[in-house]
Amino acid sequence: MPPPLADALAARAAALRAELDLHAHRYYVLDEPGIPDSDYDRLFNELQALEAAHPGLLAPDSPTQRVGGKPLGQFAAVRHRLPMLSIRTETNTEASGAENFDNRVRKELGLKESDPPVEFVAELKFDGLAMSLRYERGILVQAATRGDGAVGEDVTQNIRTIRQIPLRLPADAPAVLEVRGEVYMRRAEFEALNERQRAKIAQGAKGEKTFVNPRNAAAGGVRQLDPAIAADRRLSFFAYGVGEVTPPEGGGPAFETHLQLLLTLKSWGFPVAAQTRLARGATELIAFHEAIGQQRDQLAFDIDGVVYKVNALPLQRQMGFVSREPRWAVAHKYPAQEQLTTVVGIDIQVGRTGKLTPVAKLAPVFVGGVTVTNATLHNEDEARRKDVRLGDTVIVRRAGDVIPEVVSVLLERRVQAAAQFTMPTQCPVCGSDAVREEGEADHRCSGGLFCAAQRKEAILHYAHKRAVEVDGLGDKLVEQLVDADVVRTLPDLYRLGFAALARLDRMADKSAGKLLAALEKSKQTTLARFVFGLGIRHVGEATAKALAGHFGKLDSIMDAGHGQLLDVADVGPVVAASIRTFFDQPHNREVVEQLRACGVTWQEGEPAVATWRPLSGLTLVVTGTLPSLSRDEAKDRIEAAGGKAAGSVSKKTDYLVAGAEAGSKLEKAQALGVTVIDEAAFLALTEPPPA
Ligand code: IVH
């Protein structure tokens, strides 16, 4: 007889849960996905639908219940059955830190020098927050923070959102099991979170902020009253020990060593760090400390040290505790990645491509293993958001190979209010205008040809084979010429003499001769190559060709107004503004004049026949049904006449072309006072001239 329907549904739900748990474990813990995401989603949706239709099937350990809880008013207090201990810290970050610990352990255990080395487990010291996970009969019933070690907070709802934490354990798990470990955030998740936060802030969201480091973001996530926010942090977990353990009736696994315990936790589905090692005696502890120190920057998460634990559990029990710290464990730190220091200035650095970066000058501080005196503030918005001012006490962070940065200002320590930071309007290196284009975060120096910071880049670009082409002038040579101070700006290239060149290191007479010949040859060029060679921002090869073809003469390009530049095919407002700014810098014009004076020349031409572009600079919107033209034909006509076809009406719309049954766009145009025309008027406007 087939099973009753209810049983069949319950069996299906159980099967789905088992399968989903298996795949979640492979995906989140083992990093080996077994099925495509879409298959997982399909199974998940089926289970969700089943539970929704039959609420009796719902269970707290169902994968659908990870985020489901309602926001809490506050967290309940949890008394830990076994206290959550802390660890003695060995502050001596040198190798001798490990020796000190080994010596202490040997003494406590009464070992003689001739006795064999003590066996330890060496682990990572994760930089997150401690968590106790309580499982009863295999089901996660409670997750609690450490609190003061005796009483923590019940954060079960939030901890359920961590996919790496099993909600249910295999049948061989003890009746009561408390797993102790660390909740943390991966660096990539941290960067992504701050990226999302910055986007929210840029869009004007109130009360949003970026996070100082992964640990703070993780701790803040765990302490969210709304589990949906906690879920958004995408936290991770590593197990490193146990609290209360009550074996099931008839016994269960009895652990002899700490390593065995960790491996068993792993077999029950908990993530255990892959770096965990058995280490014998101080020598192997030191080797571990050093090896992990080397890898520290490349790890996917922050650690602040390593932890050594005596491996044999009977020995651990024998050694016991002092205050709340076990005698059998120690944390051996690495140099901190965050330190306090003061801001002694804010400089602007100009990069090779003209980007201006505000940099905080700091009182020297040892952080992340090096002495730091500079920290980037990235750009104007970042500098203002952090509100770093002269004299401020700040937290500097140097984690991984990332360039040091100012994390935050300790406002309570601000002594006297120095002025708020503002980006200079001139390049500090050459005095040319510094401009920030619409929609860009960075300011740039517009003195590309003249600016000392951009010399090498400007010369290389000019000499490129698709630009003016100076054969043999590559980055090594440019480096040499600029560093030896024989070439400062482009015209200096044409003033180089044989003697000056031959004096350079590794420059044979023959190569000096070759370079001079190449320079001579480069003097005969084309207007397009020359314009491209100037390295004007946004003016690539194609735009340079279009400019040369359109204007024919260099002076016409240099003097063209914004509107005239817009008439060139491919030149939009951003490019036009960039060309204008470039030639508005007297120094850039001076360099161009000197190049001409040095004999750089090209064939000038006549301007292209004034092209027919009656809609140049105008934006049109088409709506409704036109009597003869389709929507696409109308669009093509707009573009052929040099105009822009837009999809929606705004203040920037110049004409609305309206046909039959024009609806909301027509109303909007009328409300905004946009000129409305019919098809006949449109055809007249866009009628090409007779050939
Ligand atoms: S064992 C028996 N192991 O460091 C001592 N703790 O004060 C119990 N921590 O807040 C802790 N990584 O959260 C242990 N591999 C590790 C650890 C670790 C990080 C944290 C722990 C606690 C602090 C120790």
Short mmCIF file of C-alpha atoms in Angstrom, two decimals, residues 339-343 362-365 372 391-396:
data_model
loop_
_atom_site.label_atom_id
_atom_site.label_comp_id
_atom_site.label_asym_id
_atom_site.label_seq_id
_atom_site.Cartn_x
_atom_site.Cartn_y
_atom_site.Cartn_z
CA GLN A 339 48.13 51.86 14.93
CA LEU A 340 47.46 55.36 16.19
CA THR A 341 49.49 58.27 14.95
CA THR A 342 49.11 61.96 14.15
CA VAL A 343 48.70 63.79 10.88
CA LEU A 362 52.07 60.91 9.37
CA ALA A 363 54.32 60.91 12.38
CA PRO A 364 56.31 57.69 11.71
CA VAL A 365 54.56 54.62 13.09
CA VAL A 372 54.69 54.11 7.73
CA GLY A 391 47.07 67.62 13.79
CA ASP A 392 44.42 64.88 14.03
CA THR A 393 45.03 61.58 15.77
CA VAL A 394 44.15 58.84 13.32
CA ILE A 395 44.05 55.06 13.03
CA VAL A 396 46.31 53.89 10.21
#
